[in-house]
Coordinates of C-alpha atoms and ligand atoms in Angstrom, one line a residue:
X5 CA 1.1 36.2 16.2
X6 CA 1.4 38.2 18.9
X7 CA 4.2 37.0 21.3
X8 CA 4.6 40.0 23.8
X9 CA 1.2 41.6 24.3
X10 CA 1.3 44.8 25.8
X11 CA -0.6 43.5 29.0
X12 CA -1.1 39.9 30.2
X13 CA -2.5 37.9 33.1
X14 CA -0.1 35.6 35.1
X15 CA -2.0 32.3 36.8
X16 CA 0.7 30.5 38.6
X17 CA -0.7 26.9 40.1
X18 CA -1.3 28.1 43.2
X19 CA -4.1 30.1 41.3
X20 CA -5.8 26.8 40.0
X21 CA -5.6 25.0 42.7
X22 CA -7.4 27.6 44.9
X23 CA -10.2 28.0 42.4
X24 CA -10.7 24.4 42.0
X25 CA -11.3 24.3 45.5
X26 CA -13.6 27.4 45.6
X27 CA -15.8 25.2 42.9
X28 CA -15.8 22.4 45.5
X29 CA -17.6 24.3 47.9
X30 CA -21.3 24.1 48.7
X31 CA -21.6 28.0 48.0
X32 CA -20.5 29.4 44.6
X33 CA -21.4 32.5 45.2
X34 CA -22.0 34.5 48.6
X35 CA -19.8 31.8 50.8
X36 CA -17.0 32.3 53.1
X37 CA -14.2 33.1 50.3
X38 CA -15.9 36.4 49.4
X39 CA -15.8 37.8 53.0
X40 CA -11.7 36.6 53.5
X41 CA -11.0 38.2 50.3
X42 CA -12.3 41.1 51.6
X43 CA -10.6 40.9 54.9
X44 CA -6.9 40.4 53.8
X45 CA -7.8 43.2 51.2
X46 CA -8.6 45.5 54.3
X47 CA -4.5 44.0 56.0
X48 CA -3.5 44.8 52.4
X49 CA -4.1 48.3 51.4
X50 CA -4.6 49.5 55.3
X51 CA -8.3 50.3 55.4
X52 CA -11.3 49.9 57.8
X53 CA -13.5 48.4 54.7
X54 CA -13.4 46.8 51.1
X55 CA -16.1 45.5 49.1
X56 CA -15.6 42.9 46.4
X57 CA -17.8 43.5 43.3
X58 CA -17.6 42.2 39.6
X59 CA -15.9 44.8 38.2
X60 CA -14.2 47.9 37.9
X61 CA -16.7 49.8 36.8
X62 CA -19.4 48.3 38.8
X63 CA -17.0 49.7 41.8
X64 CA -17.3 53.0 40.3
X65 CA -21.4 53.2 39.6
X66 CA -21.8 51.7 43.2
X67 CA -19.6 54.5 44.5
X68 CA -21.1 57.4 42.6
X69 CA -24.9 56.0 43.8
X70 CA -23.6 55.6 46.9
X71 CA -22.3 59.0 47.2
X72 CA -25.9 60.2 46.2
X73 CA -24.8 61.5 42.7
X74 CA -28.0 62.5 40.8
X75 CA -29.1 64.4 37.8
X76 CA -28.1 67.6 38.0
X77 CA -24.7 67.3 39.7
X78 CA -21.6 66.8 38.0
X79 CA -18.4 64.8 38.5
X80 CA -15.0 66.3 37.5
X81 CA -12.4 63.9 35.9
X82 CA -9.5 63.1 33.5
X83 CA -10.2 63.1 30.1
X84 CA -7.3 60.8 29.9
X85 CA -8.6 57.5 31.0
X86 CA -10.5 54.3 30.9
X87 CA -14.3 55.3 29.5
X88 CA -15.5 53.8 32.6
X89 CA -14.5 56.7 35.2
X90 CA -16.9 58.7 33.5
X91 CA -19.4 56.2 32.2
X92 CA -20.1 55.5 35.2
X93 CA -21.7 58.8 36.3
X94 CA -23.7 59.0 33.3
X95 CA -24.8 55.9 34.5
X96 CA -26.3 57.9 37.4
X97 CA -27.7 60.7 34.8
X98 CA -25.2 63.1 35.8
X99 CA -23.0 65.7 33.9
X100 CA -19.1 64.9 33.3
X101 CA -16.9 67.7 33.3
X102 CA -13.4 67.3 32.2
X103 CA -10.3 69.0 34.0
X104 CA -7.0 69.2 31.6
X105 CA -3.7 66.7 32.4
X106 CA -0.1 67.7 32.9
X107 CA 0.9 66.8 29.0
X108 CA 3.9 64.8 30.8
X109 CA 2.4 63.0 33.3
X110 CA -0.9 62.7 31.8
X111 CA -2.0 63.0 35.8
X112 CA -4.7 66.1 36.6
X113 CA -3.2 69.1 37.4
X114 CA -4.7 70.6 41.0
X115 CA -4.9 74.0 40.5
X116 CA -7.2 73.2 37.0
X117 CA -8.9 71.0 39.4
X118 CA -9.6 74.1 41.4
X119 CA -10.4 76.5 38.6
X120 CA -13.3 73.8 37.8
X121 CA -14.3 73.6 41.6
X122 CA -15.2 77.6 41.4
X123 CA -17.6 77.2 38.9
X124 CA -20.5 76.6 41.0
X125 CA -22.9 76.6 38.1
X126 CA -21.4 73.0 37.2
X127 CA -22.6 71.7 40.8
X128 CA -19.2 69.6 41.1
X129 CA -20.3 67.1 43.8
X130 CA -17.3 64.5 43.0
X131 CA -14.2 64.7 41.7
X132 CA -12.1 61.0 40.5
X133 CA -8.8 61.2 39.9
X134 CA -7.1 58.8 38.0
X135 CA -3.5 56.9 39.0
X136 CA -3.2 56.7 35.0
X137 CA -0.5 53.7 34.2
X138 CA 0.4 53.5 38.2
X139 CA 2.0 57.1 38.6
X140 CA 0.0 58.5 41.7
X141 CA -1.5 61.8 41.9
X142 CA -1.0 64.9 43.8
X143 CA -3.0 63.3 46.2
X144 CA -2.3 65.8 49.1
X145 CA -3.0 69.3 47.0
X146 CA -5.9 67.9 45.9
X147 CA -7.5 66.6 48.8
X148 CA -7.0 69.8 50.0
X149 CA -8.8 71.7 47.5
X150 CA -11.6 69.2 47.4
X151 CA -12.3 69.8 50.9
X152 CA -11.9 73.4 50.5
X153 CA -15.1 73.0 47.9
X154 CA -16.8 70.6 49.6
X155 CA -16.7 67.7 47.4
X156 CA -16.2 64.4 47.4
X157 CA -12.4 62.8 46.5
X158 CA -12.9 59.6 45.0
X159 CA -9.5 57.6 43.5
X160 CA -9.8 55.7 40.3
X161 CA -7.0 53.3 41.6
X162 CA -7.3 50.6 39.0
X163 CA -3.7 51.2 38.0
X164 CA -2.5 51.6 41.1
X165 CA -3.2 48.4 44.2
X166 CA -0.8 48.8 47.2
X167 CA 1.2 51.5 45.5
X168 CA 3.7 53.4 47.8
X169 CA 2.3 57.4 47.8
X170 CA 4.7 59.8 49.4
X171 CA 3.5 63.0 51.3
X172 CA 6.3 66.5 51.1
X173 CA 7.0 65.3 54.5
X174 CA 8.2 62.2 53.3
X175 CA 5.6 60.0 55.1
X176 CA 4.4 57.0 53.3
X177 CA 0.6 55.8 52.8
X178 CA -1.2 53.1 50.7
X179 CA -3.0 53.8 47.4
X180 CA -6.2 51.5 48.6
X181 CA -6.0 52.7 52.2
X182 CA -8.2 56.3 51.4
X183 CA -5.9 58.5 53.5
X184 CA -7.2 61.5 51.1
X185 CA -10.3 60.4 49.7
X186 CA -13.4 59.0 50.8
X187 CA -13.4 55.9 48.4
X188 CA -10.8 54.3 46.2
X189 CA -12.0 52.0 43.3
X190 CA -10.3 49.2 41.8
X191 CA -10.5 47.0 38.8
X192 CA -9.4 42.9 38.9
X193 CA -9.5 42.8 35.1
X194 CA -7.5 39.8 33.2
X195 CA -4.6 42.3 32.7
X196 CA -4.6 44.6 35.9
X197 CA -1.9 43.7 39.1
X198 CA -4.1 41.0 40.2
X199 CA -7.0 39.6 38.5
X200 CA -10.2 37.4 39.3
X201 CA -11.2 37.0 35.5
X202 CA -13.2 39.8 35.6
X203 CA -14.0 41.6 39.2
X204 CA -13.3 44.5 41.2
X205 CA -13.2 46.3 44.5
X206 CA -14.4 49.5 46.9
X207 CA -12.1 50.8 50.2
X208 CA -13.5 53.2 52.4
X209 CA -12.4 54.4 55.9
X210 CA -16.3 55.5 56.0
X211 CA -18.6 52.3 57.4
X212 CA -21.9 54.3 56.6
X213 CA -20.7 54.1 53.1
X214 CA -19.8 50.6 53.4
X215 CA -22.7 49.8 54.6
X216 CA -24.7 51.5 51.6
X217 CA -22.4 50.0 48.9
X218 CA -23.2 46.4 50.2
X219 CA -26.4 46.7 49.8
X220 CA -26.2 48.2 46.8
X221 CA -24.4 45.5 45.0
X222 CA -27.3 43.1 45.6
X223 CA -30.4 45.0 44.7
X224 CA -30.1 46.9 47.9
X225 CA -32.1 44.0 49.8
X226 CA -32.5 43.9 53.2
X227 CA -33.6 40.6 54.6
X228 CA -36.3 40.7 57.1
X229 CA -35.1 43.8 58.4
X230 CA -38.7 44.0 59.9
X231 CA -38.1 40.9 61.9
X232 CA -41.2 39.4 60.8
X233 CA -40.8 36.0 62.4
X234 CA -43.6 34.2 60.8
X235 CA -42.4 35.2 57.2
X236 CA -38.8 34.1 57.4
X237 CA -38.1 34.6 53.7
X238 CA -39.3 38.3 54.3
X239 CA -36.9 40.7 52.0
X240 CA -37.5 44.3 51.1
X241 CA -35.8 47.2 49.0
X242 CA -36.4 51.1 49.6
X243 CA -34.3 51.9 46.5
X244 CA -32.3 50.4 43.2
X245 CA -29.6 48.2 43.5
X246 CA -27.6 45.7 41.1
X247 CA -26.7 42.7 40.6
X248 CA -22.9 43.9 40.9
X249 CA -21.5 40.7 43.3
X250 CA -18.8 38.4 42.6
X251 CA -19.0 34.6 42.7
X252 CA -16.7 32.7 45.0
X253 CA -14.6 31.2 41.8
X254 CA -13.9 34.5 41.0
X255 CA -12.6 35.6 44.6
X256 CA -10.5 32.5 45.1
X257 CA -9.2 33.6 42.2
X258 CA -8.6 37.3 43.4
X259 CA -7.7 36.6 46.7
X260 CA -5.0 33.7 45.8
X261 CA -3.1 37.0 43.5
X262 CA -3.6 39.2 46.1
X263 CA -0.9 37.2 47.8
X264 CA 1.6 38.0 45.8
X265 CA 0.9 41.7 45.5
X266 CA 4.1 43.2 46.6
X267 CA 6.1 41.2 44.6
X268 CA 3.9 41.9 41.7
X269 CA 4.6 45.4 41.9
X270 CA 8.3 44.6 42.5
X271 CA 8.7 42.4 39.8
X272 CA 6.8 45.4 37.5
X273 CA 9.2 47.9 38.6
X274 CA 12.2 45.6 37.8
X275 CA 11.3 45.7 34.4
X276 CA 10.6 49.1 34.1
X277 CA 14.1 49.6 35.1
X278 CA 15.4 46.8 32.5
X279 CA 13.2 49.5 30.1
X280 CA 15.0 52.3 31.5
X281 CA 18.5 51.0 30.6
X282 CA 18.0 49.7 26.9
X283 CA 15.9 53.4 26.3
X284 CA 17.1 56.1 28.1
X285 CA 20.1 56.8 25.9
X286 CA 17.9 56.9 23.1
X287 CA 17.5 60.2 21.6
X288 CA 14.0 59.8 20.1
X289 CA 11.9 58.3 23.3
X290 CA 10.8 60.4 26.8
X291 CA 9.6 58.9 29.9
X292 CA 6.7 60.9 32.3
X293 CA 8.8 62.9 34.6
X294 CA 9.3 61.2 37.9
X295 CA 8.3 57.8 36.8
X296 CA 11.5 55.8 37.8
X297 CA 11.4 56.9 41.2
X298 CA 11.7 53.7 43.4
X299 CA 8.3 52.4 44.7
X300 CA 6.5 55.8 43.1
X301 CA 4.7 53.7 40.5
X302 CA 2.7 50.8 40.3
X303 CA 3.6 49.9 36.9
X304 CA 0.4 49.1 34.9
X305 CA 1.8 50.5 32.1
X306 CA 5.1 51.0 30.8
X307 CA 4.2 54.4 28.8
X308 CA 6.9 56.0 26.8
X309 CA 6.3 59.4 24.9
X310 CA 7.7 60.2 21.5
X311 CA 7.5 63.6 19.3
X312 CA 5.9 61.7 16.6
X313 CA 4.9 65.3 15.0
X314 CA 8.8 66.7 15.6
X315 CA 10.2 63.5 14.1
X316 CA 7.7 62.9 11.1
X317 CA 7.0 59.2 12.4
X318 CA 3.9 57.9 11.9
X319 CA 2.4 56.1 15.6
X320 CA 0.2 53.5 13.8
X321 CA 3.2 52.7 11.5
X322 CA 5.3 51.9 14.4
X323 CA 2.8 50.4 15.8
X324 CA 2.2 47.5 13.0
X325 CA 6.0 47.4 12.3
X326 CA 5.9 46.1 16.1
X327 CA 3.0 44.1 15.5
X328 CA 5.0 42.2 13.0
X329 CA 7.1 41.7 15.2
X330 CA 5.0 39.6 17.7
X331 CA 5.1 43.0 20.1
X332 CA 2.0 44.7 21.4
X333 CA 1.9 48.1 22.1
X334 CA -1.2 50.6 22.9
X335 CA -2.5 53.9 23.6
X336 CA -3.8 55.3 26.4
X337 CA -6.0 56.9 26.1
X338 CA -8.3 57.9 23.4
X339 CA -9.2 61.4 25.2
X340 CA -12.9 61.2 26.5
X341 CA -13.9 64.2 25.4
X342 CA -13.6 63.3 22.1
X343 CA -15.7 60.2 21.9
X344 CA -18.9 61.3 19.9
X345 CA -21.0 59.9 22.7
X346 CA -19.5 63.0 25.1
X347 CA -18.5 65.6 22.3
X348 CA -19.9 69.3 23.4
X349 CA -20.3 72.1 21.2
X350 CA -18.3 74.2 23.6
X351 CA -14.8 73.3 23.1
X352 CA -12.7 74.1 25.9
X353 CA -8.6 74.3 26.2
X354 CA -7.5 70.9 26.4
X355 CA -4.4 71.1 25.0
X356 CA -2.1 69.0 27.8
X357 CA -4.8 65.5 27.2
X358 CA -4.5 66.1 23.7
X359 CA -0.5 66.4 23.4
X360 CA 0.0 63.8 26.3
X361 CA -2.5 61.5 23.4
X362 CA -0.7 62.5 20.7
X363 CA 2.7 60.9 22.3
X364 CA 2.1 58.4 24.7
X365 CA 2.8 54.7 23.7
X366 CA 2.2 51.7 26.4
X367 CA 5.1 49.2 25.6
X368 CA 4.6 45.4 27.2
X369 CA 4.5 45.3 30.7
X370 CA 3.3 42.1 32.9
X371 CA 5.3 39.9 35.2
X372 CA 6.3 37.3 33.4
X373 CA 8.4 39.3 31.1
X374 CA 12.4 38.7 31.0
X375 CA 15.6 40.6 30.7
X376 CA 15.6 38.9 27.2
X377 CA 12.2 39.9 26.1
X378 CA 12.8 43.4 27.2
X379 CA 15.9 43.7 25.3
X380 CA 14.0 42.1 22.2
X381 CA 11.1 44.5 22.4
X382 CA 13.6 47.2 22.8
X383 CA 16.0 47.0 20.0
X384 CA 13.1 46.4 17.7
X385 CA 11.4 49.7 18.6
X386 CA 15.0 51.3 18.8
X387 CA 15.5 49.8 14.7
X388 CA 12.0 50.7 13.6
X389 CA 11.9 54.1 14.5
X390 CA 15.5 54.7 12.9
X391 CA 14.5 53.0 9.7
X392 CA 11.3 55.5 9.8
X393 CA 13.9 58.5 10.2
X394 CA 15.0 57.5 7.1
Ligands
PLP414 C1 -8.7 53.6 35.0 C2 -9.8 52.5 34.9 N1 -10.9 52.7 35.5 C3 -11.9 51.8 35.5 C4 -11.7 50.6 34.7 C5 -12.9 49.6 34.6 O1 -12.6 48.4 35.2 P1 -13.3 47.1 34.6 O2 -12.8 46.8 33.3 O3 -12.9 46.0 35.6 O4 -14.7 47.4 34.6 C6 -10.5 50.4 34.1 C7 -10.4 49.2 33.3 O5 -9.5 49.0 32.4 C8 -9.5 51.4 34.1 O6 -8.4 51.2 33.5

């Protein structure tokens, strides 16, 4: 049995009582919870608008259609995370293009970003970056060559809510609060910082855009926009929409965690730095540069990289002797690029995705872990992979 999964949700009482109220209510879905989850998002991440949706990848499609992403244009992304930043623009028919990641980081690299951008064959209309395990993107280069190309910046912040981003002038902004990018996209999974069950959310300093993804998330109905006062139950639609909104159990749910974001993410990065001082001496295990940086990273994961190929060890052998063990452990991720459903013939240099695959390892990471359990986890990775040297 599994006793430390690599990722797990944390429900305190506060949590069940607030949904059990929410279930109470006249309105289980579309009430009054929905819009104050919204609200203390906005006083959360520092942003003019969010809007709560049923997922993380709903958040995404409704972005992209939002943003008017077609067939013909293309997105440019990571190949080094979740399937659903790309999924969903070929949701919306369009082409995917992938830009290479720092092999280290795993984070795209801006000027690949911008040798992409030049290609104006590819019709680049978006580009989503990725906050991959919590470690936050060059967001001010690349903002700045996104503008320069006249795209669109959106931010894949699943792994990232409320995380600290520092500009070279040492200012401080919000991931969530779209300083550099015109949307930011977040997932409320069982296992992300904060969860509603399954769930989601948009920010967006832009209220046209707002406006559009609202609609969008229920069937892009507009109720008697005609004010046709003998047919009050008048509703009409001038283009697709979804069924993408969250019920009211759900947002309790969400909006009861999202009180305890900051000390979410500084419980997270406490245990990265109980990590740090079992591993760090340890000849055989790397971190991503710049990782233990205090309030740089959001702490989703806790990824550490090992020369599997230098040392002869095998990953999926470690992997099950850890299993054994009652540790979970994972990899993230499989590169995009190679999942038949998006192999090309043209095979392009991606050389920093596929090393940065070929060594990462997510150890457990959620809030509820211990001094104790980290210890445990890390002296049983520390004696499997010297028995392996043997
Ligand atoms: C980076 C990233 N983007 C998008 C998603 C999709 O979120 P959801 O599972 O809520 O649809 C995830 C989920 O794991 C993710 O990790």
């Amino acid at each position: 049995m599994i006793k430390y999964p690599y990722a797990r949700p944390n429900v305190t009482s506060n949590d069940v009582i607030a949904v059990v109220k929410a279930m109470k209510n006249q309105f289980l879905t579309d009430g009054e919870i929905i819009k104050s989850f919204e609200n203390d998002l906005s006083k959360a991440f520092k942003v003019k608008n969010s809007i709560v949706c049923n997922s993380g990848t709903a958040a995404l499609h409704l972005i992209y259609k939002s943003l008017g992403l077609k067939k013909g244009d293309g997105i440019l992304t990571t190949p080094i995370t979740f399937l659903a930043t790309a999924n969903a623009a070929k949701m919306c028919d369009a082409n995917v293009y992938f830009s290479d990641v720092d092999p280290n980081t795993g984070l795209m690299i801006p000027e690949l970003i911008e040798e992409k951008l030049k290609n104006k064959k590819l019709k680049i209309k978006i580009v989503t970056i990725v906050h991959l395990g919590g470690r936050i993107c060059n967001l001010e280069k690349i903002s700045i060559i996104t503008k320069k190309y006249k795209c669109f910046l959106v931010e894949d912040a699943c792994h990232a809510p409320g995380a600290i981003y520092k500009t070279r002038n040492k200012q401080t902004t919000r991931v969530g609060s779209c300083k550099y990018s015109i949307a930011s996209s977040f997932s409320f999974h069982a296992i992300k910082h904060i969860t509603m069950g399954e769930g989601g959310c948009i920010t967006t300093n832009n209220d046209n855009l707002s406006k559009k993804l609202k609609l969008k998330r229920s069937h892009s109905m507009q109720k008697n926009k005609k004010n046709i006062f003998n047919k009050p139950w008048y509703y009409e639609i001038e283009e697709l929409g979804w069924n993408y909104r969250a019920s009211e159990i759900n947002c309790a749910l969400g909006r009861s965690q999202l009180k305890r974001l900051s000390k979410i993410l500084k419980t997270r990065e406490k245990i990265a730095e109980l990590y740090y001082k079992e591993l760090h001496k340890f000849k055989y295990i790397e971190f991503p540069k710049n990782a233990f940086k205090p309030n740089s990273n959001a702490w989703h994961l806790f990824t550490i990289l090992i020369d599997f190929k230098k040392y002869n060890l095998k990953r999926s052998n470690i992997i099950m002797q850890l299993e054994k063990k009652g540790i979970g452990s994972q990899v993230h991720y499989i590169p995009i690029f190679n999942q038949p459903f998006y192999k090309t013939k043209n095979k392009e240099n991606f050389n920093g995705s596929l090393e940065y695959y070929e060594k990462n390892l997510s150890l457990p990471m959620y809030e509820t872990l211990n001094r104790e359990n980290v210890k445990f986890i890390s002296n049983a990775l520390k004696k499997i992979i010297t028995k392996s040297l043997k």
